[in-house]
Short mmCIF file of C-alpha atoms in Angstrom, two decimals:
data_model
loop_
_atom_site.label_atom_id
_atom_site.label_comp_id
_atom_site.label_asym_id
_atom_site.label_seq_id
_atom_site.Cartn_x
_atom_site.Cartn_y
_atom_site.Cartn_z
CA MET A 709 -0.19 -0.49 0.17
CA PRO A 710 1.44 3.55 -1.05
CA SER A 711 3.13 5.14 2.41
CA ALA A 712 0.34 8.17 1.48
CA LEU A 713 -1.82 6.67 2.18
CA LEU A 714 -0.46 5.15 5.60
CA SER A 715 0.63 8.42 7.09
CA PRO A 716 -1.55 11.09 9.49
CA SER A 717 -3.75 13.08 7.22
CA PRO A 718 -5.85 16.13 8.37
CA CYS A 719 -9.29 16.98 6.61
CA CYS A 720 -8.35 19.72 4.88
CA PHE A 721 -12.51 21.49 5.65
CA CYS A 722 -12.21 21.43 8.88
CA GLY A 723 -8.22 20.24 10.16
CA ARG A 724 -9.59 16.72 12.00
CA GLN A 725 -6.81 14.65 11.78
CA ALA A 726 -6.38 11.55 11.21
CA ASN A 727 -4.59 8.43 11.99
CA CYS A 728 -3.73 7.46 8.24
CA ALA A 729 -5.43 8.32 4.98
CA LEU A 730 -7.64 5.88 4.48
CA LEU A 731 -9.15 6.35 7.79
CA SER A 732 -10.12 9.93 6.99
CA LEU A 733 -11.95 8.99 3.78
CA PRO A 734 -15.52 7.98 5.28
CA HIS A 735 -14.68 10.71 7.69
CA THR A 736 -14.91 13.46 4.19
CA GLY A 737 -18.09 11.42 2.66
CA TRP A 738 -19.59 11.17 -0.80
CA PHE A 739 -16.98 11.45 -4.18
CA THR A 740 -18.70 12.52 -7.10
CA PRO A 741 -17.50 10.77 -10.04
CA PHE A 742 -18.09 13.06 -12.50
CA LEU A 743 -17.06 15.94 -11.04
CA GLY A 744 -13.52 14.21 -9.23
CA ARG A 745 -14.45 15.57 -6.07
CA ARG A 746 -15.65 14.91 -2.34
CA VAL A 747 -17.03 17.18 0.30
CA CYS A 748 -16.81 16.93 4.01
CA ARG A 749 -19.24 15.31 6.26
CA SER A 750 -18.45 17.29 9.66
CA ASN A 751 -19.19 20.97 8.09
CA PRO A 752 -21.67 21.19 5.55
CA SER A 753 -21.13 24.75 4.68
CA HIS A 754 -17.59 23.33 3.25
CA ALA A 755 -20.25 21.51 0.24
CA PRO A 756 -19.26 23.64 -2.15
CA SER A 757 -15.51 22.72 -1.78
CA CYS A 758 -14.24 19.52 -2.72
CA LEU A 759 -11.46 17.48 -2.97
CA PRO A 760 -9.49 14.26 -5.30
CA ILE A 761 -10.12 11.31 -4.59
CA PRO A 762 -6.62 9.34 -4.55
CA HIS A 763 -6.30 7.53 -7.93
CA SER A 764 -4.54 4.61 -6.34
CA LEU A 765 -6.94 3.21 -3.60
CA GLN A 766 -8.41 0.43 -4.87
CA PRO A 767 -11.95 -1.22 -4.95
CA THR A 768 -11.33 -4.02 -2.78
CA GLN A 769 -10.27 -1.37 -0.37
CA LEU A 770 -13.27 1.02 -0.87
CA ILE A 771 -14.97 -2.47 0.75
CA HIS A 772 -12.59 -2.60 3.46
CA THR A 773 -13.68 0.84 4.31
CA GLY A 774 -17.22 0.67 4.01
CA GLU A 775 -17.11 3.95 2.04
CA LYS A 776 -20.07 4.19 -1.43
CA PRO A 777 -18.35 7.10 -3.03
CA TYR A 778 -21.02 6.29 -6.56
CA ARG A 779 -23.80 7.86 -5.92
CA CYS A 780 -26.49 7.86 -8.51
CA PHE A 781 -28.23 11.14 -9.00
CA GLU A 782 -31.63 9.87 -9.75
CA CYS A 783 -32.90 8.41 -5.95
CA GLY A 784 -29.59 9.11 -4.49
CA LYS A 785 -28.20 5.57 -3.96
CA CYS A 786 -24.40 4.97 -2.99
CA PHE A 787 -22.34 2.09 -4.29
CA THR A 788 -18.51 1.38 -3.80
CA LEU A 789 -17.89 0.17 -7.78
CA LYS A 790 -18.38 2.26 -10.91
CA SER A 791 -19.78 -0.97 -12.00
CA SER A 792 -22.60 -1.69 -9.27
CA LEU A 793 -23.48 2.01 -10.42
CA ARG A 794 -23.73 2.38 -14.26
CA ARG A 795 -25.47 -1.72 -13.43
CA HIS A 796 -28.53 0.20 -11.16
CA GLN A 797 -28.98 3.69 -13.57
CA ARG A 798 -30.32 0.87 -16.09
CA MET A 799 -33.30 0.77 -14.02
CA HIS A 800 -34.08 4.41 -14.38
CA THR A 801 -32.91 4.71 -18.02
CA GLY A 802 -34.76 1.63 -19.04
CA ALA A 803 -31.57 -0.57 -20.78
CA LYS A 804 -31.50 -3.87 -21.00
CA LEU A 805 -28.57 -5.42 -22.42
CA TYR A 806 -27.77 -8.94 -22.28
CA LYS A 807 -30.11 -10.45 -24.28
CA CYS A 808 -30.81 -14.43 -24.48
CA LEU A 809 -30.19 -16.16 -27.77
CA GLU A 810 -32.85 -18.84 -27.27
CA CYS A 811 -36.18 -16.37 -26.20
CA GLU A 812 -34.78 -13.27 -27.09
CA LYS A 813 -35.64 -12.01 -23.43
CA CYS A 814 -33.31 -9.15 -22.03
CA TYR A 815 -32.08 -8.09 -18.75
CA THR A 816 -30.57 -5.15 -17.37
CA ASP A 817 -28.46 -6.93 -14.54
CA PRO A 818 -26.28 -9.31 -16.37
CA SER A 819 -27.13 -11.93 -12.72
CA THR A 820 -30.37 -12.24 -13.16
CA PHE A 821 -29.51 -13.01 -17.00
CA ALA A 822 -27.63 -15.49 -16.22
CA LYS A 823 -30.06 -17.49 -13.91
CA HIS A 824 -32.44 -16.99 -16.67
CA GLN A 825 -29.57 -18.63 -18.87
CA ARG A 826 -30.43 -21.78 -16.56
CA VAL A 827 -33.58 -22.10 -17.36
CA HIS A 828 -32.55 -23.15 -21.03
CA ALA A 829 -29.43 -25.02 -19.69
CA GLY A 830 -31.21 -27.79 -18.88
CA GLU A 831 -32.71 -27.37 -15.34
CA LYS A 832 -35.75 -29.14 -16.47
CA CYS A 833 -37.86 -31.67 -14.82
CA LEU A 834 -38.10 -34.76 -17.74
CA GLU A 835 -41.52 -35.82 -15.44
CA CYS A 836 -43.27 -32.20 -16.28
CA GLY A 837 -41.63 -30.46 -17.86
CA LYS A 838 -40.68 -27.64 -14.85
CA HIS A 839 -37.78 -25.27 -15.15
CA PHE A 840 -35.45 -24.48 -12.44
CA THR A 841 -33.34 -21.49 -12.20
CA ASN A 842 -31.58 -23.30 -8.71
CA PRO A 843 -30.01 -26.63 -8.62
CA SER A 844 -31.04 -27.21 -4.82
CA ALA A 845 -34.35 -26.18 -5.36
CA PHE A 846 -34.90 -28.63 -9.04
CA ALA A 847 -33.63 -31.56 -6.28
CA ARG A 848 -36.62 -31.05 -4.10
CA HIS A 849 -38.83 -30.82 -6.40
CA GLN A 850 -38.11 -34.26 -7.66
CA ARG A 851 -38.93 -35.83 -4.92
CA VAL A 852 -42.21 -35.10 -6.38
CA HIS A 853 -42.65 -37.74 -8.70
CA THR A 854 -39.94 -40.01 -6.87
CA GLU A 855 -41.65 -39.99 -3.84
CA LYS A 856 -38.65 -40.03 -1.82
CA LYS A 857 -39.60 -38.54 1.84
CA PRO A 858 -36.99 -37.95 4.24
CA TYR A 859 -38.68 -36.15 7.06
CA LYS A 860 -40.75 -38.44 9.34
CA CYS A 861 -43.14 -36.37 11.88
CA LEU A 862 -43.07 -37.81 15.15
CA GLU A 863 -45.70 -37.20 16.39
CA CYS A 864 -48.54 -39.09 13.68
CA GLY A 865 -45.87 -41.00 11.76
CA LYS A 866 -45.95 -38.97 8.05
CA HIS A 867 -43.22 -38.71 5.75
CA PHE A 868 -42.33 -35.25 3.32
CA SER A 869 -39.85 -34.80 0.50
CA LEU A 870 -38.97 -31.43 2.30
CA LYS A 871 -37.84 -30.03 5.93
CA SER A 872 -39.95 -27.07 5.17
CA SER A 873 -43.45 -28.41 4.30
CA LEU A 874 -42.97 -31.07 7.44
CA LYS A 875 -42.91 -28.11 9.77
CA ARG A 876 -45.56 -26.90 8.12
CA HIS A 877 -47.88 -29.92 8.75
CA GLN A 878 -46.18 -29.85 12.52
CA LYS A 879 -48.67 -26.94 13.10
CA VAL A 880 -51.37 -28.90 12.28
CA HIS A 881 -50.96 -31.15 16.00
CA THR A 882 -49.07 -27.69 17.62
CA GLY A 883 -52.51 -25.46 17.06
CA GLU A 884 -49.80 -22.55 17.03
CA LYS A 885 -51.53 -19.71 13.82
CA PRO A 886 -48.81 -17.16 14.83
CA TYR A 887 -50.39 -14.47 12.17
CA LYS A 888 -53.31 -12.57 12.52
CA CYS A 889 -55.37 -11.05 10.30
CA LEU A 890 -55.85 -7.28 11.40
CA GLU A 891 -58.67 -6.41 9.78
CA CYS A 892 -61.20 -9.74 11.39
CA GLY A 893 -59.03 -11.43 13.96
CA LYS A 894 -58.69 -14.42 11.88
CA CYS A 895 -55.27 -16.15 12.38
CA PHE A 896 -53.21 -18.64 10.37
CA SER A 897 -50.25 -20.97 10.82
CA LEU A 898 -48.54 -19.57 8.21
CA LYS A 899 -47.34 -16.32 6.44
CA SER A 900 -47.95 -16.68 2.78
CA HIS A 901 -51.18 -18.04 4.26
CA LEU A 902 -52.54 -14.57 5.87
CA MET A 903 -51.05 -12.84 2.86
CA SER A 904 -53.23 -14.36 0.77
CA HIS A 905 -56.35 -13.92 2.59
CA GLN A 906 -55.63 -9.86 3.47
CA LYS A 907 -56.37 -9.92 -0.66
CA VAL A 908 -59.75 -10.92 0.78
CA HIS A 909 -60.01 -7.49 2.26
CA THR A 910 -58.28 -5.36 -0.17
CA GLY A 911 -60.33 -7.13 -3.44
CA GLU A 912 -56.86 -6.99 -4.88
CA LYS A 913 -55.95 -9.81 -7.91
CA PRO A 914 -52.78 -9.15 -9.44
CA PHE A 915 -51.86 -12.15 -11.32
CA LYS A 916 -54.41 -12.73 -14.55
CA CYS A 917 -54.76 -15.98 -16.64
CA THR A 918 -53.50 -14.46 -20.63
CA GLU A 919 -56.04 -16.70 -22.28
CA CYS A 920 -59.20 -15.90 -20.31
CA TRP A 921 -58.24 -12.97 -18.77
CA LYS A 922 -59.33 -14.14 -14.94
CA CYS A 923 -57.61 -13.02 -12.06
CA PHE A 924 -56.21 -14.74 -9.03
CA THR A 925 -54.96 -13.93 -5.95
CA ARG A 926 -51.87 -15.58 -5.64
CA LYS A 927 -49.57 -16.55 -8.16
CA SER A 928 -49.97 -20.66 -7.71
CA GLN A 929 -53.57 -20.27 -8.19
CA LEU A 930 -53.07 -19.12 -11.31
CA THR A 931 -50.43 -21.70 -12.53
CA VAL A 932 -52.77 -25.11 -12.00
CA HIS A 933 -55.52 -22.53 -13.49
CA TYR A 934 -53.78 -21.98 -16.94
CA ARG A 935 -53.55 -26.11 -17.23
CA VAL A 936 -57.64 -25.61 -17.98
CA HIS A 937 -55.95 -24.27 -21.13
CA THR A 938 -52.95 -26.38 -21.95
CA GLY A 939 -54.49 -29.28 -20.40
CA GLU A 940 -51.51 -30.33 -17.95
CA LYS A 941 -51.41 -32.41 -15.63
CA PRO A 942 -48.09 -33.21 -14.64
CA TYR A 943 -48.86 -34.81 -10.90
CA LYS A 944 -49.36 -39.23 -11.61
CA CYS A 945 -51.18 -41.88 -9.47
CA LEU A 946 -48.87 -44.44 -8.68
CA GLU A 947 -51.50 -46.30 -7.67
CA CYS A 948 -53.72 -46.26 -10.51
CA GLY A 949 -52.57 -43.96 -12.92
CA LYS A 950 -54.73 -41.13 -13.08
CA CYS A 951 -53.14 -37.30 -13.29
CA PHE A 952 -53.50 -34.49 -11.95
CA ALA A 953 -52.99 -30.11 -12.49
CA SER A 954 -52.81 -29.15 -9.23
CA PRO A 955 -50.27 -30.65 -6.23
CA SER A 956 -54.16 -30.07 -3.54
CA ALA A 957 -55.68 -32.60 -5.39
CA PHE A 958 -53.31 -35.40 -6.02
CA THR A 959 -52.62 -35.38 -2.61
CA LYS A 960 -56.45 -35.40 -2.00
CA HIS A 961 -56.48 -38.06 -4.20
CA ARG A 962 -53.38 -40.42 -2.85
CA ARG A 963 -55.51 -40.29 0.25
CA VAL A 964 -58.81 -41.86 -1.32
CA HIS A 965 -55.79 -45.53 -1.15
CA THR A 966 -53.71 -45.16 2.07
CA GLY A 967 -57.80 -43.91 3.47
CA GLU A 968 -55.49 -41.41 5.68
CA LYS A 969 -57.42 -38.74 7.18
CA PRO A 970 -55.04 -36.07 9.03
CA TYR A 971 -57.66 -33.50 9.70
CA LYS A 972 -60.04 -34.52 12.83
CA CYS A 973 -62.56 -32.65 14.60
CA LEU A 974 -62.16 -31.70 18.51
CA GLU A 975 -66.07 -30.87 18.68
CA CYS A 976 -66.99 -34.34 17.53
CA GLY A 977 -64.32 -36.56 16.17
CA LYS A 978 -64.95 -36.85 12.72
CA CYS A 979 -62.09 -36.85 10.69
CA PHE A 980 -61.34 -35.45 7.00
CA ALA A 981 -58.68 -35.86 4.52
CA ASP A 982 -59.47 -32.52 3.01
CA PRO A 983 -58.49 -29.60 4.89
CA SER A 984 -60.91 -27.37 3.25
CA ALA A 985 -63.78 -30.32 3.77
CA PHE A 986 -62.61 -30.00 7.68
CA THR A 987 -62.65 -26.65 7.94
CA GLY A 988 -66.49 -26.26 6.44
CA HIS A 989 -67.31 -29.26 8.91
CA GLN A 990 -65.87 -27.02 11.78
CA ARG A 991 -68.55 -24.24 10.60
CA ILE A 992 -71.34 -26.72 10.92
CA HIS A 993 -70.39 -26.01 15.10
CA THR A 994 -69.71 -22.88 15.04
CA GLY A 995 -72.37 -21.54 12.47
CA GLU A 996 -70.51 -19.09 11.07
CA LYS A 997 -70.62 -18.26 7.32
CA PRO A 998 -68.89 -16.11 6.23
CA TYR A 999 -68.92 -16.18 2.14
CA ARG A 1000 -72.05 -13.98 0.75
CA CYS A 1001 -74.24 -13.88 -2.28
CA LEU A 1002 -74.19 -10.58 -3.06
CA GLU A 1003 -77.12 -10.89 -5.89
CA CYS A 1004 -79.17 -13.03 -3.63
CA GLY A 1005 -78.09 -12.18 0.08
CA LYS A 1006 -77.44 -16.07 1.15
CA CYS A 1007 -74.85 -17.32 3.54
CA LEU A 1008 -72.29 -19.79 2.89
CA ALA A 1009 -69.79 -21.78 4.79
CA GLN A 1010 -67.48 -21.91 1.72
CA LYS A 1011 -65.92 -19.97 -0.42
CA SER A 1012 -65.83 -23.22 -2.58
CA GLN A 1013 -70.09 -22.84 -1.86
CA LEU A 1014 -70.42 -19.44 -2.57
CA MET A 1015 -69.19 -19.56 -6.22
CA ARG A 1016 -70.76 -22.53 -7.14
CA HIS A 1017 -73.59 -20.42 -5.61
CA GLN A 1018 -73.30 -18.07 -7.92
CA ARG A 1019 -73.82 -19.80 -11.16
CA VAL A 1020 -77.27 -20.37 -10.18
CA HIS A 1021 -77.54 -16.92 -10.92
CA THR A 1022 -74.76 -16.39 -14.02
CA GLY A 1023 -75.97 -19.92 -15.92
CA GLU A 1024 -72.45 -20.48 -15.69
CA LYS A 1025 -71.23 -24.54 -16.42
CA PRO A 1026 -67.85 -24.09 -16.89
CA TYR A 1027 -67.25 -28.04 -17.06
CA LYS A 1028 -67.86 -29.47 -20.47
CA CYS A 1029 -68.45 -33.78 -21.11
CA LEU A 1030 -65.81 -34.28 -23.90
CA GLU A 1031 -68.58 -37.44 -24.06
CA CYS A 1032 -71.38 -36.00 -24.53
CA GLY A 1033 -71.07 -32.56 -24.29
CA LYS A 1034 -73.36 -32.11 -21.01
CA CYS A 1035 -71.74 -28.98 -19.13
CA PHE A 1036 -71.79 -28.85 -15.61
CA GLY A 1037 -71.48 -25.84 -12.72
CA ALA A 1038 -69.69 -27.90 -9.95
CA PRO A 1039 -66.54 -29.81 -10.70
CA SER A 1040 -67.53 -32.53 -7.98
CA THR A 1041 -70.46 -32.93 -10.24
CA PHE A 1042 -68.57 -33.18 -13.42
CA ALA A 1043 -66.50 -35.89 -12.25
CA LYS A 1044 -69.62 -38.17 -10.53
CA HIS A 1045 -70.82 -37.45 -13.98
CA GLN A 1046 -67.85 -38.31 -16.02
CA ARG A 1047 -67.08 -42.41 -14.07
CA THR A 1048 -71.02 -42.80 -15.81
CA HIS A 1049 -68.84 -43.23 -19.11
CA MET A 1050 -65.91 -44.57 -17.06
CA GLY A 1051 -67.78 -47.22 -15.17
CA GLU A 1052 -65.08 -46.29 -12.27
CA LYS A 1053 -66.11 -47.31 -8.36
CA PRO A 1054 -62.79 -45.94 -6.96
CA TYR A 1055 -64.39 -45.90 -3.12
CA LYS A 1056 -64.32 -49.38 -1.50
CA CYS A 1057 -66.61 -50.93 1.72
CA LEU A 1058 -63.84 -52.90 3.45
CA GLU A 1059 -66.61 -54.67 5.16
CA CYS A 1060 -68.45 -56.11 2.19
CA ALA A 1061 -66.30 -55.43 -0.45
CA LYS A 1062 -69.08 -53.45 -2.65
CA CYS A 1063 -67.17 -50.20 -5.08
CA PHE A 1064 -69.24 -46.86 -5.29
CA SER A 1065 -68.30 -44.44 -7.98
CA LEU A 1066 -69.32 -41.63 -5.64
CA LYS A 1067 -68.02 -41.15 -1.57
CA SER A 1068 -70.90 -39.93 -0.85
CA ASN A 1069 -72.48 -43.75 -1.74
CA LEU A 1070 -70.13 -45.58 0.13
CA MET A 1071 -71.11 -43.36 3.43
CA THR A 1072 -74.99 -43.82 3.46
CA HIS A 1073 -73.67 -47.93 2.30
CA GLN A 1074 -71.85 -48.53 5.27
CA ARG A 1075 -74.12 -46.60 7.33
CA ILE A 1076 -76.25 -50.72 7.12
CA HIS A 1077 -73.02 -52.51 8.92
CA THR A 1078 -72.75 -49.66 11.65
CA GLY A 1079 -76.92 -49.10 12.20
CA GLU A 1080 -75.89 -44.93 12.22
CA LYS A 1081 -78.77 -42.86 12.05
CA PRO A 1082 -77.27 -39.64 12.50
CA TYR A 1083 -80.83 -38.29 10.76
CA LYS A 1084 -83.02 -37.47 13.62
CA CYS A 1085 -87.25 -36.03 12.84
CA LEU A 1086 -87.51 -32.96 15.37
CA GLU A 1087 -91.04 -33.78 15.64
CA CYS A 1088 -91.36 -37.39 16.27
CA GLU A 1089 -87.92 -37.52 17.26
CA LYS A 1090 -88.20 -41.10 14.69
CA CYS A 1091 -84.44 -41.03 12.86
CA PHE A 1092 -82.63 -42.38 9.59
CA SER A 1093 -79.94 -43.10 8.16
CA GLN A 1094 -80.42 -40.80 5.04
CA LYS A 1095 -80.34 -37.17 5.51
CA SER A 1096 -82.66 -37.23 2.11
CA VAL A 1097 -85.58 -40.58 3.59
CA LEU A 1098 -85.60 -37.56 6.69
CA ILE A 1099 -86.46 -34.95 4.02
CA SER A 1100 -89.39 -37.15 2.38
CA HIS A 1101 -90.74 -38.26 6.10
CA GLN A 1102 -90.82 -34.59 7.38
CA ARG A 1103 -93.71 -34.10 4.56
CA ILE A 1104 -95.62 -36.17 6.47
CA HIS A 1105 -95.56 -33.60 9.62
CA LYS A 1106 -96.01 -30.70 6.94
CA GLY A 1107 -99.01 -32.53 5.05
CA GLU A 1108 -96.29 -31.35 1.70
CA LYS A 1109 -97.23 -33.56 -1.08
CA PRO A 1110 -95.02 -32.19 -3.91
CA TYR A 1111 -95.04 -35.59 -5.88
CA LYS A 1112 -98.16 -35.20 -8.79
CA CYS A 1113 -99.79 -38.19 -10.42
CA LEU A 1114 -100.58 -37.02 -13.78
CA GLU A 1115 -103.68 -39.48 -14.68
CA CYS A 1116 -105.43 -39.08 -11.57
CA ALA A 1117 -103.67 -35.10 -10.66
CA LYS A 1118 -103.71 -37.48 -7.09
CA CYS A 1119 -100.21 -36.09 -4.86
CA PHE A 1120 -97.85 -37.93 -2.64
CA PRO A 1121 -95.39 -36.35 0.06
CA LEU A 1122 -92.65 -39.77 -0.65
CA LYS A 1123 -92.03 -40.47 -4.82
CA LEU A 1124 -91.96 -43.51 -3.56
CA ALA A 1125 -95.94 -43.49 -2.84
CA LEU A 1126 -96.77 -42.01 -6.02
CA LEU A 1127 -94.57 -44.77 -7.90
CA LYS A 1128 -95.97 -47.51 -6.13
CA HIS A 1129 -99.65 -45.76 -7.03
CA GLN A 1130 -98.63 -45.31 -10.86
CA GLU A 1131 -99.03 -49.21 -10.64
CA ALA A 1132 -102.73 -49.17 -9.56
CA HIS A 1133 -103.22 -47.45 -12.65
CA VAL A 1134 -101.07 -49.72 -15.47
CA ASP A 1135 -103.39 -53.15 -13.73
CA GLU A 1136 -106.06 -50.97 -14.52
CA LYS A 1137 -105.33 -50.21 -18.14
CA SER A 1138 -104.26 -53.68 -18.81
CA PHE A 1139 -107.17 -54.87 -17.36
CA ASP A 1140 -109.28 -52.69 -19.79
CA TYR A 1141 -107.25 -54.24 -22.37
CA THR A 1142 -107.55 -57.63 -21.91
CA LYS A 1143 -111.33 -57.62 -21.06
CA PRO A 1144 -112.88 -57.77 -24.73
CA SER A 1145 -111.19 -60.67 -25.04
CA SER A 1146 -112.19 -62.53 -22.26
CA ILE A 1147 -116.08 -62.08 -22.62
CA GLN A 1148 -115.89 -62.95 -25.86
#
């Protein structure tokens, strides 16, 4: 290092003595690269005066002293290196000097450009085609397809492919919800969930689909939605070969095979495989219905229920069957319908091995084995295994008779009673038809 920089050096503006010229540099303040001068910090009145920067001082020496002599005149931000200042100034000018030869995308920053090039360089998942700029993120993602899950929950024994997923899951057992919404007081286990929730209050939906212009509060929602247009289903079940567009739908489906129901209601002990179904169920006990229809004022317990309900007013039926062209307003109804074409019956009774196309049908069937009758009439206290049977029974008390015979206009409270009655008309007609031949 030059001896001039190590010798005692007073400030030429205020006379303050430093042990060496290097230590006096932070004191003397900002260097103006275009004018080649610096000003004294101790005495603002000396601001017009200037001091030439020692040309022998290297950029690495500036890093050690903490000095940032290169200042942006647009925003006042300071930099240690001249190259950093130039790179920063491109933000203001809009200059994008780095162009990708693969896709012609342009960048202002060489490091961002280098990161982008990795997309083309081969950090690509061969299973689903997803690209990664980070090798460790790519390795973590591959566990989704290989089902390698090294992280185990000590509470329930469940395994996870990511450590972050394990930590997130553990909050289910602890019930910890440290993130609170200041608008409505609702608490969340994850900060990302709170941030997503807050958009409900602000109405913010920054992520827009370029195909149909539908807007979403989260980028992940847009990514999953976009697969409706592309038909992409990257998540494949190794048990039955069925493919899914979203990781949540894939996880939910796998529980059909494993029988896993990790979400337990503390009120009634009922368990659920799906977190949204669990949340919706809990509102049965609390009576909470936070989602209100602006058309008719009806309140619903789940957001999905509100969206389905709103299609009653709009007439929208976005789910179309490619087999018969029939359209549906709800994805669950559409999925049920598709099974009529495929003959698929994924829900199996463990008691008698009978299979069903709908989960609700399996649950109703299982009550034959358990003898459970959860639906009770408040009028006569009679219990039923099915809700539909209870509704039909209640018509007896109310005097309702919605089923009308087209032959004689007689009305009945039960559909079964109408069908039995109609058999009498069939017998009468058959008797009238055969009567002339019997007389002869």
